[in-house]
Amino acid sequence: MIEPSPLRTVWFGVALSDLWFVVVFWFLAMFLFLDGWDFGVGAVFALRDDRHEREQCLAAIGPFWDGNEVWLVVFGGGLFAAFPAVYAALFSRHYLLLFGVLGTLILRGMAPEFYEQREDEAWRRWWGRAFVAGSVGAPFLLGVFAGNWLLGVDGVALASVVVGLAVIALNVASGAAFLRLKTTGGLRDEMPALGVRAAAAYLALVVVALGLLALRPGFGDALLTPVPAALVAGSVLLGVGYVLAARRDRPYVALGAAGGLTGALVALVAALLYPTVEPMTGLTVEEAIIGAPAVELLTVGAALLIPLVLTYFAVLYSAFSGPIDAEESY
């Protein structure tokens, strides 16, 4: 049995246990948003038959996708460092699911490299399918993992499956807004309409997921408390904002709204969990945090490293800003 930390470390009026709870979910939101549009581009790839447009999809994410995955590593590392008992409990219960996530991420990483190696239609067709499978499979499995985490279940619950489908739809909306910014021609012109359909599908799936969640003991009342209710209402407004921005050809606003939707989804999971951080074990945030002085050293280290990571991403996206060249390839 895991005993609560003997000291509740507080800096500047903020408990470090609460701070790290927020930071870990922020890492997850950063990954789901930044790599989310990469996943969405992979889904759009599946919908395009034109070889040049497929090349544009790959070229658009080429400089970014592997860097974006840093946030998944940071999320796992942060969870392990700050809440090792939660990391052990979650990851040991979901070995197969997380191996599936890793497998699909590896497939998504390998596929574009091999796709470009041979001028052979059959070769490209199969690696194109691998790219799509990795791009759709990874967010689906991550959504199922998040749903299982929230519900505190071992198997695969229907609500978790719906969350997985919702994450795919959200990624397609992000990917459509991203391709609207990065590409030209017919592909670019069709992205707003696709993004609108994806955003509508996301909101519909969220309604279904919330309905399934409300049927479970304790969640119905929790959804009516101020923070979760505000996040749900905010998601509706952000979804409407995405649709209006896409129809008025405001891709930056649409992409920002997609980011807001991603943040609201992750924040809703965190809000429904808090103060428990692992429902299956019943561990609260304060019980699961590592003790002082380890959490203090971790906080100092994060305060030094996170600005460096953010600076790297600012330079990366600044260096490769603007639409890709029409003939550019991966």
mmCIF file of C-alpha atoms in Angstrom:
data_model
loop_
_atom_site.group_PDB
_atom_site.id
_atom_site.type_symbol
_atom_site.label_atom_id
_atom_site.label_comp_id
_atom_site.label_asym_id
_atom_site.label_seq_id
_atom_site.Cartn_x
_atom_site.Cartn_y
_atom_site.Cartn_z
ATOM 1 C CA MET A 1 0.000 0.000 0.000
ATOM 2 C CA ILE A 2 1.280 3.426 -0.908
ATOM 3 C CA GLU A 3 1.494 5.878 1.965
ATOM 4 C CA PRO A 4 0.796 9.608 1.497
ATOM 5 C CA SER A 5 3.777 11.900 1.183
ATOM 6 C CA PRO A 6 4.814 13.031 4.684
ATOM 7 C CA LEU A 7 5.171 16.672 3.626
ATOM 8 C CA ARG A 8 2.918 18.794 1.461
ATOM 9 C CA THR A 9 5.353 20.995 -0.409
ATOM 10 C CA VAL A 10 4.017 24.472 -1.134
ATOM 11 C CA TRP A 11 5.793 27.171 -3.121
ATOM 12 C CA PHE A 12 4.362 30.675 -3.405
ATOM 13 C CA GLY A 13 1.010 29.424 -2.111
ATOM 14 C CA VAL A 14 0.782 26.610 -4.674
ATOM 15 C CA ALA A 15 1.053 22.950 -3.686
ATOM 16 C CA LEU A 16 3.647 21.300 -5.928
ATOM 17 C CA SER A 17 1.443 18.205 -6.108
ATOM 18 C CA ASP A 18 -1.332 20.279 -7.721
ATOM 19 C CA LEU A 19 1.187 22.113 -9.896
ATOM 20 C CA TRP A 20 2.568 18.853 -11.308
ATOM 21 C CA PHE A 21 -0.920 17.467 -11.850
ATOM 22 C CA VAL A 22 -1.592 20.470 -14.083
ATOM 23 C CA VAL A 23 1.838 20.288 -15.759
ATOM 24 C CA VAL A 24 1.520 16.600 -16.650
ATOM 25 C CA PHE A 25 -1.875 17.133 -18.303
ATOM 26 C CA TRP A 26 -0.508 20.228 -20.060
ATOM 27 C CA PHE A 27 2.243 18.023 -21.546
ATOM 28 C CA LEU A 28 -0.464 15.641 -22.770
ATOM 29 C CA ALA A 29 -2.478 18.491 -24.293
ATOM 30 C CA MET A 30 0.605 19.828 -26.089
ATOM 31 C CA PHE A 31 1.226 16.423 -27.628
ATOM 32 C CA LEU A 32 -2.392 15.894 -28.670
ATOM 33 C CA PHE A 33 -2.524 19.327 -30.293
ATOM 34 C CA LEU A 34 0.878 19.507 -32.018
ATOM 35 C CA ASP A 35 1.076 15.897 -33.124
ATOM 36 C CA GLY A 36 -2.684 15.973 -33.569
ATOM 37 C CA TRP A 37 -2.504 17.924 -36.796
ATOM 38 C CA ASP A 38 0.149 15.485 -38.031
ATOM 39 C CA PHE A 39 -2.276 12.648 -37.341
ATOM 40 C CA GLY A 40 -5.027 14.633 -39.038
ATOM 41 C CA VAL A 41 -2.877 15.118 -42.134
ATOM 42 C CA GLY A 42 -2.402 11.344 -42.210
ATOM 43 C CA ALA A 43 -6.187 10.906 -42.214
ATOM 44 C CA VAL A 44 -6.536 13.475 -45.019
ATOM 45 C CA PHE A 45 -3.847 11.544 -46.939
ATOM 46 C CA ALA A 46 -6.231 8.581 -46.989
ATOM 47 C CA LEU A 47 -8.922 10.712 -48.648
ATOM 48 C CA ARG A 48 -6.737 11.954 -51.531
ATOM 49 C CA ASP A 49 -6.107 9.931 -54.682
ATOM 50 C CA ASP A 50 -3.933 12.465 -56.467
ATOM 51 C CA ARG A 51 -0.251 11.632 -56.057
ATOM 52 C CA HIS A 52 0.840 15.282 -56.025
ATOM 53 C CA GLU A 53 -1.633 16.108 -53.247
ATOM 54 C CA ARG A 54 -0.385 13.161 -51.224
ATOM 55 C CA GLU A 55 3.152 14.458 -51.655
ATOM 56 C CA GLN A 56 1.964 17.837 -50.386
ATOM 57 C CA CYS A 57 0.488 16.188 -47.272
ATOM 58 C CA LEU A 58 3.799 14.525 -46.467
ATOM 59 C CA ALA A 59 5.844 17.641 -47.231
ATOM 60 C CA ALA A 60 3.608 19.771 -44.976
ATOM 61 C CA ILE A 61 4.376 17.747 -41.842
ATOM 62 C CA GLY A 62 7.924 16.706 -42.794
ATOM 63 C CA PRO A 63 9.842 19.238 -40.662
ATOM 64 C CA PHE A 64 7.570 18.934 -37.629
ATOM 65 C CA TRP A 65 6.182 15.499 -36.834
ATOM 66 C CA ASP A 66 9.202 13.953 -35.095
ATOM 67 C CA GLY A 67 9.756 17.080 -33.006
ATOM 68 C CA ASN A 68 6.104 17.111 -31.989
ATOM 69 C CA GLU A 69 6.469 13.626 -30.531
ATOM 70 C CA VAL A 70 8.851 15.071 -27.955
ATOM 71 C CA TRP A 71 5.751 16.057 -26.003
ATOM 72 C CA LEU A 72 4.660 12.433 -25.661
ATOM 73 C CA VAL A 73 8.059 11.581 -24.194
ATOM 74 C CA VAL A 74 7.828 14.599 -21.909
ATOM 75 C CA PHE A 75 4.338 13.550 -20.798
ATOM 76 C CA GLY A 76 5.456 10.006 -19.960
ATOM 77 C CA GLY A 77 8.619 11.258 -18.302
ATOM 78 C CA GLY A 78 6.749 13.865 -16.276
ATOM 79 C CA LEU A 79 4.176 11.333 -15.093
ATOM 80 C CA PHE A 80 6.933 8.895 -14.132
ATOM 81 C CA ALA A 81 8.991 11.538 -12.332
ATOM 82 C CA ALA A 82 6.174 13.255 -10.438
ATOM 83 C CA PHE A 83 3.695 10.429 -9.883
ATOM 84 C CA PRO A 84 5.672 7.166 -10.143
ATOM 85 C CA ALA A 85 2.970 5.083 -8.472
ATOM 86 C CA VAL A 86 0.379 6.314 -10.977
ATOM 87 C CA TYR A 87 2.771 5.660 -13.863
ATOM 88 C CA ALA A 88 3.342 2.104 -12.639
ATOM 89 C CA ALA A 89 -0.350 1.415 -12.065
ATOM 90 C CA LEU A 90 -1.534 2.871 -15.367
ATOM 91 C CA PHE A 91 1.160 1.491 -17.626
ATOM 92 C CA SER A 92 1.148 -1.983 -16.084
ATOM 93 C CA ARG A 93 -2.625 -2.258 -16.587
ATOM 94 C CA HIS A 94 -2.474 -1.037 -20.173
ATOM 95 C CA TYR A 95 0.611 -2.764 -21.563
ATOM 96 C CA LEU A 96 -1.073 -3.979 -24.741
ATOM 97 C CA LEU A 97 -2.783 -0.662 -25.360
ATOM 98 C CA LEU A 98 0.437 1.298 -24.952
ATOM 99 C CA PHE A 99 2.411 -1.155 -27.073
ATOM 100 C CA GLY A 100 -0.256 -0.531 -29.677
ATOM 101 C CA VAL A 101 0.342 3.216 -29.369
ATOM 102 C CA LEU A 102 4.094 2.728 -29.788
ATOM 103 C CA GLY A 103 3.584 0.375 -32.734
ATOM 104 C CA THR A 104 1.326 2.808 -34.571
ATOM 105 C CA LEU A 105 3.705 5.699 -33.857
ATOM 106 C CA ILE A 106 6.620 3.698 -35.246
ATOM 107 C CA LEU A 107 4.537 2.799 -38.302
ATOM 108 C CA ARG A 108 3.597 6.443 -38.814
ATOM 109 C CA GLY A 109 7.281 7.423 -38.542
ATOM 110 C CA MET A 110 8.604 4.750 -40.902
ATOM 111 C CA ALA A 111 5.946 4.961 -43.591
ATOM 112 C CA PRO A 112 6.826 8.365 -45.134
ATOM 113 C CA GLU A 113 10.517 7.422 -45.256
ATOM 114 C CA PHE A 114 9.855 4.191 -47.152
ATOM 115 C CA TYR A 115 7.085 5.753 -49.256
ATOM 116 C CA GLU A 116 9.613 8.050 -50.910
ATOM 117 C CA GLN A 117 12.250 5.396 -51.568
ATOM 118 C CA ARG A 118 10.846 3.707 -54.695
ATOM 119 C CA GLU A 119 8.904 4.811 -57.751
ATOM 120 C CA ASP A 120 6.687 1.772 -57.571
ATOM 121 C CA GLU A 121 2.911 2.065 -57.313
ATOM 122 C CA ALA A 122 2.414 -1.094 -55.255
ATOM 123 C CA TRP A 123 5.238 -0.089 -52.907
ATOM 124 C CA ARG A 124 3.777 3.376 -52.396
ATOM 125 C CA ARG A 125 0.252 2.044 -52.003
ATOM 126 C CA TRP A 126 1.245 -0.234 -49.131
ATOM 127 C CA TRP A 127 3.393 2.348 -47.359
ATOM 128 C CA GLY A 128 0.633 4.887 -47.854
ATOM 129 C CA ARG A 129 -1.749 2.516 -46.088
ATOM 130 C CA ALA A 130 0.802 2.079 -43.305
ATOM 131 C CA PHE A 131 1.009 5.861 -42.915
ATOM 132 C CA VAL A 132 -2.762 6.122 -42.634
ATOM 133 C CA ALA A 133 -2.979 3.202 -40.187
ATOM 134 C CA GLY A 134 -0.354 4.786 -37.953
ATOM 135 C CA SER A 135 -1.916 8.247 -38.185
ATOM 136 C CA VAL A 136 -5.410 7.029 -37.298
ATOM 137 C CA GLY A 137 -4.487 4.195 -34.955
ATOM 138 C CA ALA A 138 -2.267 6.222 -32.607
ATOM 139 C CA PRO A 139 -4.832 8.916 -31.671
ATOM 140 C CA PHE A 140 -7.595 6.327 -31.377
ATOM 141 C CA LEU A 141 -5.588 4.222 -28.926
ATOM 142 C CA LEU A 142 -4.474 7.303 -26.995
ATOM 143 C CA GLY A 143 -8.118 8.360 -26.683
ATOM 144 C CA VAL A 144 -9.034 4.901 -25.408
ATOM 145 C CA PHE A 145 -6.160 5.121 -22.908
ATOM 146 C CA ALA A 146 -7.361 8.514 -21.663
ATOM 147 C CA GLY A 147 -10.913 7.208 -21.356
ATOM 148 C CA ASN A 148 -9.777 4.149 -19.438
ATOM 149 C CA TRP A 149 -7.677 6.331 -17.153
ATOM 150 C CA LEU A 150 -10.683 8.505 -16.355
ATOM 151 C CA LEU A 151 -13.032 5.571 -15.821
ATOM 152 C CA GLY A 152 -10.517 3.492 -13.881
ATOM 153 C CA VAL A 153 -11.140 0.333 -15.912
ATOM 154 C CA ASP A 154 -8.876 -2.452 -17.149
ATOM 155 C CA GLY A 155 -10.638 -3.492 -20.327
ATOM 156 C CA VAL A 156 -12.055 -1.367 -23.096
ATOM 157 C CA ALA A 157 -15.228 0.505 -22.189
ATOM 158 C CA LEU A 158 -17.638 1.820 -24.821
ATOM 159 C CA ALA A 159 -17.132 5.371 -23.553
ATOM 160 C CA SER A 160 -13.358 4.992 -24.043
ATOM 161 C CA VAL A 161 -13.895 3.845 -27.640
ATOM 162 C CA VAL A 162 -16.063 6.904 -28.278
ATOM 163 C CA VAL A 163 -13.332 9.132 -26.797
ATOM 164 C CA GLY A 164 -10.846 7.487 -29.186
ATOM 165 C CA LEU A 165 -13.088 8.256 -32.169
ATOM 166 C CA ALA A 166 -13.562 11.823 -30.903
ATOM 167 C CA VAL A 167 -9.789 12.342 -30.776
ATOM 168 C CA ILE A 168 -9.507 11.178 -34.400
ATOM 169 C CA ALA A 169 -12.216 13.653 -35.460
ATOM 170 C CA LEU A 170 -10.505 16.450 -33.526
ATOM 171 C CA ASN A 171 -7.182 15.609 -35.175
ATOM 172 C CA VAL A 172 -8.789 15.742 -38.618
ATOM 173 C CA ALA A 173 -10.140 19.217 -37.805
ATOM 174 C CA SER A 174 -6.636 20.313 -36.709
ATOM 175 C CA GLY A 175 -5.027 18.697 -39.751
ATOM 176 C CA ALA A 176 -7.473 20.378 -42.141
ATOM 177 C CA ALA A 177 -6.705 23.809 -40.657
ATOM 178 C CA PHE A 178 -2.967 23.066 -40.819
ATOM 179 C CA LEU A 179 -3.131 21.976 -44.479
ATOM 180 C CA ARG A 180 -5.171 25.087 -45.279
ATOM 181 C CA LEU A 181 -2.146 27.080 -44.097
ATOM 182 C CA LYS A 182 0.622 24.947 -45.558
ATOM 183 C CA THR A 183 -0.580 23.846 -49.006
ATOM 184 C CA THR A 184 -1.845 25.317 -52.262
ATOM 185 C CA GLY A 185 -4.287 24.417 -55.029
ATOM 186 C CA GLY A 186 -7.251 22.072 -54.781
ATOM 187 C CA LEU A 187 -6.063 20.413 -51.587
ATOM 188 C CA ARG A 188 -5.935 23.759 -49.821
ATOM 189 C CA ASP A 189 -9.354 24.823 -51.120
ATOM 190 C CA GLU A 190 -11.155 21.727 -49.872
ATOM 191 C CA MET A 191 -9.778 21.784 -46.332
ATOM 192 C CA PRO A 192 -12.248 24.245 -44.738
ATOM 193 C CA ALA A 193 -15.259 22.087 -45.650
ATOM 194 C CA LEU A 194 -13.530 18.946 -44.401
ATOM 195 C CA GLY A 195 -12.563 20.710 -41.170
ATOM 196 C CA VAL A 196 -16.164 21.798 -40.567
ATOM 197 C CA ARG A 197 -17.423 18.238 -40.960
ATOM 198 C CA ALA A 198 -14.691 16.939 -38.640
ATOM 199 C CA ALA A 199 -15.457 19.568 -35.968
ATOM 200 C CA ALA A 200 -19.173 18.714 -36.124
ATOM 201 C CA ALA A 201 -18.347 15.007 -35.803
ATOM 202 C CA TYR A 202 -16.105 15.752 -32.821
ATOM 203 C CA LEU A 203 -18.823 17.660 -30.968
ATOM 204 C CA ALA A 204 -21.367 14.922 -31.689
ATOM 205 C CA LEU A 205 -18.989 12.247 -30.373
ATOM 206 C CA VAL A 206 -18.259 14.304 -27.258
ATOM 207 C CA VAL A 207 -22.010 14.484 -26.571
ATOM 208 C CA VAL A 208 -22.239 10.687 -26.889
ATOM 209 C CA ALA A 209 -19.185 10.204 -24.629
ATOM 210 C CA LEU A 210 -20.627 12.541 -21.993
ATOM 211 C CA GLY A 211 -23.961 10.710 -22.169
ATOM 212 C CA LEU A 212 -22.233 7.364 -21.578
ATOM 213 C CA LEU A 213 -20.159 8.911 -18.816
ATOM 214 C CA ALA A 214 -23.216 10.343 -17.074
ATOM 215 C CA LEU A 215 -24.680 6.825 -16.806
ATOM 216 C CA ARG A 216 -21.748 5.746 -14.615
ATOM 217 C CA PRO A 217 -22.020 6.216 -10.831
ATOM 218 C CA GLY A 218 -20.581 9.529 -9.644
ATOM 219 C CA PHE A 219 -19.942 11.067 -13.045
ATOM 220 C CA GLY A 220 -23.436 12.475 -13.579
ATOM 221 C CA ASP A 221 -23.138 14.816 -10.594
ATOM 222 C CA ALA A 222 -19.474 15.580 -11.337
ATOM 223 C CA LEU A 223 -20.318 16.797 -14.848
ATOM 224 C CA LEU A 224 -22.713 19.361 -13.358
ATOM 225 C CA THR A 225 -20.096 20.943 -11.092
ATOM 226 C CA PRO A 226 -18.816 24.384 -12.229
ATOM 227 C CA VAL A 227 -15.433 23.501 -13.792
ATOM 228 C CA PRO A 228 -16.514 20.484 -15.909
ATOM 229 C CA ALA A 229 -19.718 22.274 -16.931
ATOM 230 C CA ALA A 230 -17.694 25.346 -17.977
ATOM 231 C CA LEU A 231 -15.285 23.176 -20.001
ATOM 232 C CA VAL A 232 -18.170 21.482 -21.809
ATOM 233 C CA ALA A 233 -19.782 24.847 -22.558
ATOM 234 C CA GLY A 234 -16.415 26.210 -23.666
ATOM 235 C CA SER A 235 -15.961 23.258 -26.029
ATOM 236 C CA VAL A 236 -19.283 24.008 -27.687
ATOM 237 C CA LEU A 237 -18.291 27.652 -28.163
ATOM 238 C CA LEU A 238 -14.862 26.677 -29.511
ATOM 239 C CA GLY A 239 -16.478 24.199 -31.903
ATOM 240 C CA VAL A 240 -18.796 26.915 -33.192
ATOM 241 C CA GLY A 241 -15.794 29.244 -33.427
ATOM 242 C CA TYR A 242 -13.913 26.666 -35.511
ATOM 243 C CA VAL A 243 -16.840 26.286 -37.909
ATOM 244 C CA LEU A 244 -17.256 30.047 -38.342
ATOM 245 C CA ALA A 245 -13.506 30.559 -38.822
ATOM 246 C CA ALA A 246 -13.259 27.766 -41.404
ATOM 247 C CA ARG A 247 -16.230 29.081 -43.376
ATOM 248 C CA ARG A 248 -14.815 32.616 -43.333
ATOM 249 C CA ASP A 249 -11.383 31.341 -44.361
ATOM 250 C CA ARG A 250 -9.568 32.207 -41.132
ATOM 251 C CA PRO A 251 -7.214 29.211 -40.849
ATOM 252 C CA TYR A 252 -5.149 30.610 -37.989
ATOM 253 C CA VAL A 253 -8.302 31.176 -35.937
ATOM 254 C CA ALA A 254 -9.575 27.699 -36.868
ATOM 255 C CA LEU A 255 -6.283 26.128 -35.813
ATOM 256 C CA GLY A 256 -6.388 28.099 -32.551
ATOM 257 C CA ALA A 257 -9.946 26.903 -31.916
ATOM 258 C CA ALA A 258 -8.824 23.317 -32.539
ATOM 259 C CA GLY A 259 -6.062 23.862 -29.990
ATOM 260 C CA GLY A 260 -8.627 25.196 -27.536
ATOM 261 C CA LEU A 261 -10.812 22.130 -28.099
ATOM 262 C CA THR A 262 -7.839 19.878 -27.419
ATOM 263 C CA GLY A 263 -7.003 21.742 -24.234
ATOM 264 C CA ALA A 264 -10.623 21.666 -23.081
ATOM 265 C CA LEU A 265 -10.843 17.900 -23.654
ATOM 266 C CA VAL A 266 -7.687 17.179 -21.645
ATOM 267 C CA ALA A 267 -8.709 19.660 -18.940
ATOM 268 C CA LEU A 268 -12.111 17.961 -18.662
ATOM 269 C CA VAL A 269 -10.435 14.592 -18.054
ATOM 270 C CA ALA A 270 -8.169 16.189 -15.428
ATOM 271 C CA ALA A 271 -11.039 18.046 -13.740
ATOM 272 C CA LEU A 272 -13.151 14.895 -13.478
ATOM 273 C CA LEU A 273 -10.206 12.976 -12.009
ATOM 274 C CA TYR A 274 -9.126 15.573 -9.432
ATOM 275 C CA PRO A 275 -8.306 15.193 -6.557
ATOM 276 C CA THR A 276 -7.971 11.502 -7.419
ATOM 277 C CA VAL A 277 -5.262 10.938 -9.979
ATOM 278 C CA GLU A 278 -5.642 7.178 -10.421
ATOM 279 C CA PRO A 279 -9.195 5.937 -9.798
ATOM 280 C CA MET A 280 -8.371 2.226 -9.807
ATOM 281 C CA THR A 281 -5.957 2.594 -6.870
ATOM 282 C CA GLY A 282 -7.789 5.516 -5.273
ATOM 283 C CA LEU A 283 -4.590 7.559 -5.083
ATOM 284 C CA THR A 284 -5.121 11.291 -4.744
ATOM 285 C CA VAL A 285 -2.753 13.870 -6.197
ATOM 286 C CA GLU A 286 -1.314 14.578 -2.778
ATOM 287 C CA GLU A 287 -0.813 10.880 -1.989
ATOM 288 C CA ALA A 288 0.802 10.042 -5.319
ATOM 289 C CA ILE A 289 3.319 12.892 -5.613
ATOM 290 C CA ILE A 290 6.953 12.103 -4.876
ATOM 291 C CA GLY A 291 8.209 13.499 -1.593
ATOM 292 C CA ALA A 292 10.360 16.538 -0.888
ATOM 293 C CA PRO A 293 13.108 17.338 -1.798
ATOM 294 C CA ALA A 294 12.709 15.267 -5.009
ATOM 295 C CA VAL A 295 9.652 17.229 -6.135
ATOM 296 C CA GLU A 296 11.497 20.486 -5.468
ATOM 297 C CA LEU A 297 14.473 19.413 -7.583
ATOM 298 C CA LEU A 298 12.070 18.230 -10.288
ATOM 299 C CA THR A 299 10.328 21.600 -10.294
ATOM 300 C CA VAL A 300 13.595 23.514 -10.589
ATOM 301 C CA GLY A 301 14.734 21.262 -13.434
ATOM 302 C CA ALA A 302 11.443 21.691 -15.272
ATOM 303 C CA ALA A 303 11.588 25.464 -14.804
ATOM 304 C CA LEU A 304 14.954 25.457 -16.591
ATOM 305 C CA LEU A 305 14.166 22.921 -19.346
ATOM 306 C CA ILE A 306 10.621 23.811 -20.391
ATOM 307 C CA PRO A 307 11.568 27.310 -21.655
ATOM 308 C CA LEU A 308 14.351 25.711 -23.737
ATOM 309 C CA VAL A 309 11.894 23.251 -25.289
ATOM 310 C CA LEU A 310 9.403 26.025 -26.016
ATOM 311 C CA THR A 311 12.176 28.111 -27.592
ATOM 312 C CA TYR A 312 13.145 25.182 -29.821
ATOM 313 C CA PHE A 313 9.567 24.856 -31.045
ATOM 314 C CA ALA A 314 9.273 28.599 -31.622
ATOM 315 C CA VAL A 315 12.406 28.500 -33.796
ATOM 316 C CA LEU A 316 11.257 25.352 -35.602
ATOM 317 C CA TYR A 317 7.844 26.676 -36.552
ATOM 318 C CA SER A 318 9.261 30.096 -37.401
ATOM 319 C CA ALA A 319 11.914 28.595 -39.711
ATOM 320 C CA PHE A 320 9.348 26.526 -41.612
ATOM 321 C CA SER A 321 6.431 28.962 -41.540
ATOM 322 C CA GLY A 322 4.332 29.694 -44.587
ATOM 323 C CA PRO A 323 3.030 27.408 -47.353
ATOM 324 C CA ILE A 324 5.292 24.749 -48.796
ATOM 325 C CA ASP A 325 6.467 25.026 -52.400
ATOM 326 C CA ALA A 326 4.132 23.367 -54.876
ATOM 327 C CA GLU A 327 6.813 20.873 -55.945
ATOM 328 C CA GLU A 328 8.252 20.290 -52.491
ATOM 329 C CA SER A 329 8.367 16.692 -51.271
ATOM 330 C CA TYR A 330 8.892 14.943 -47.959
#
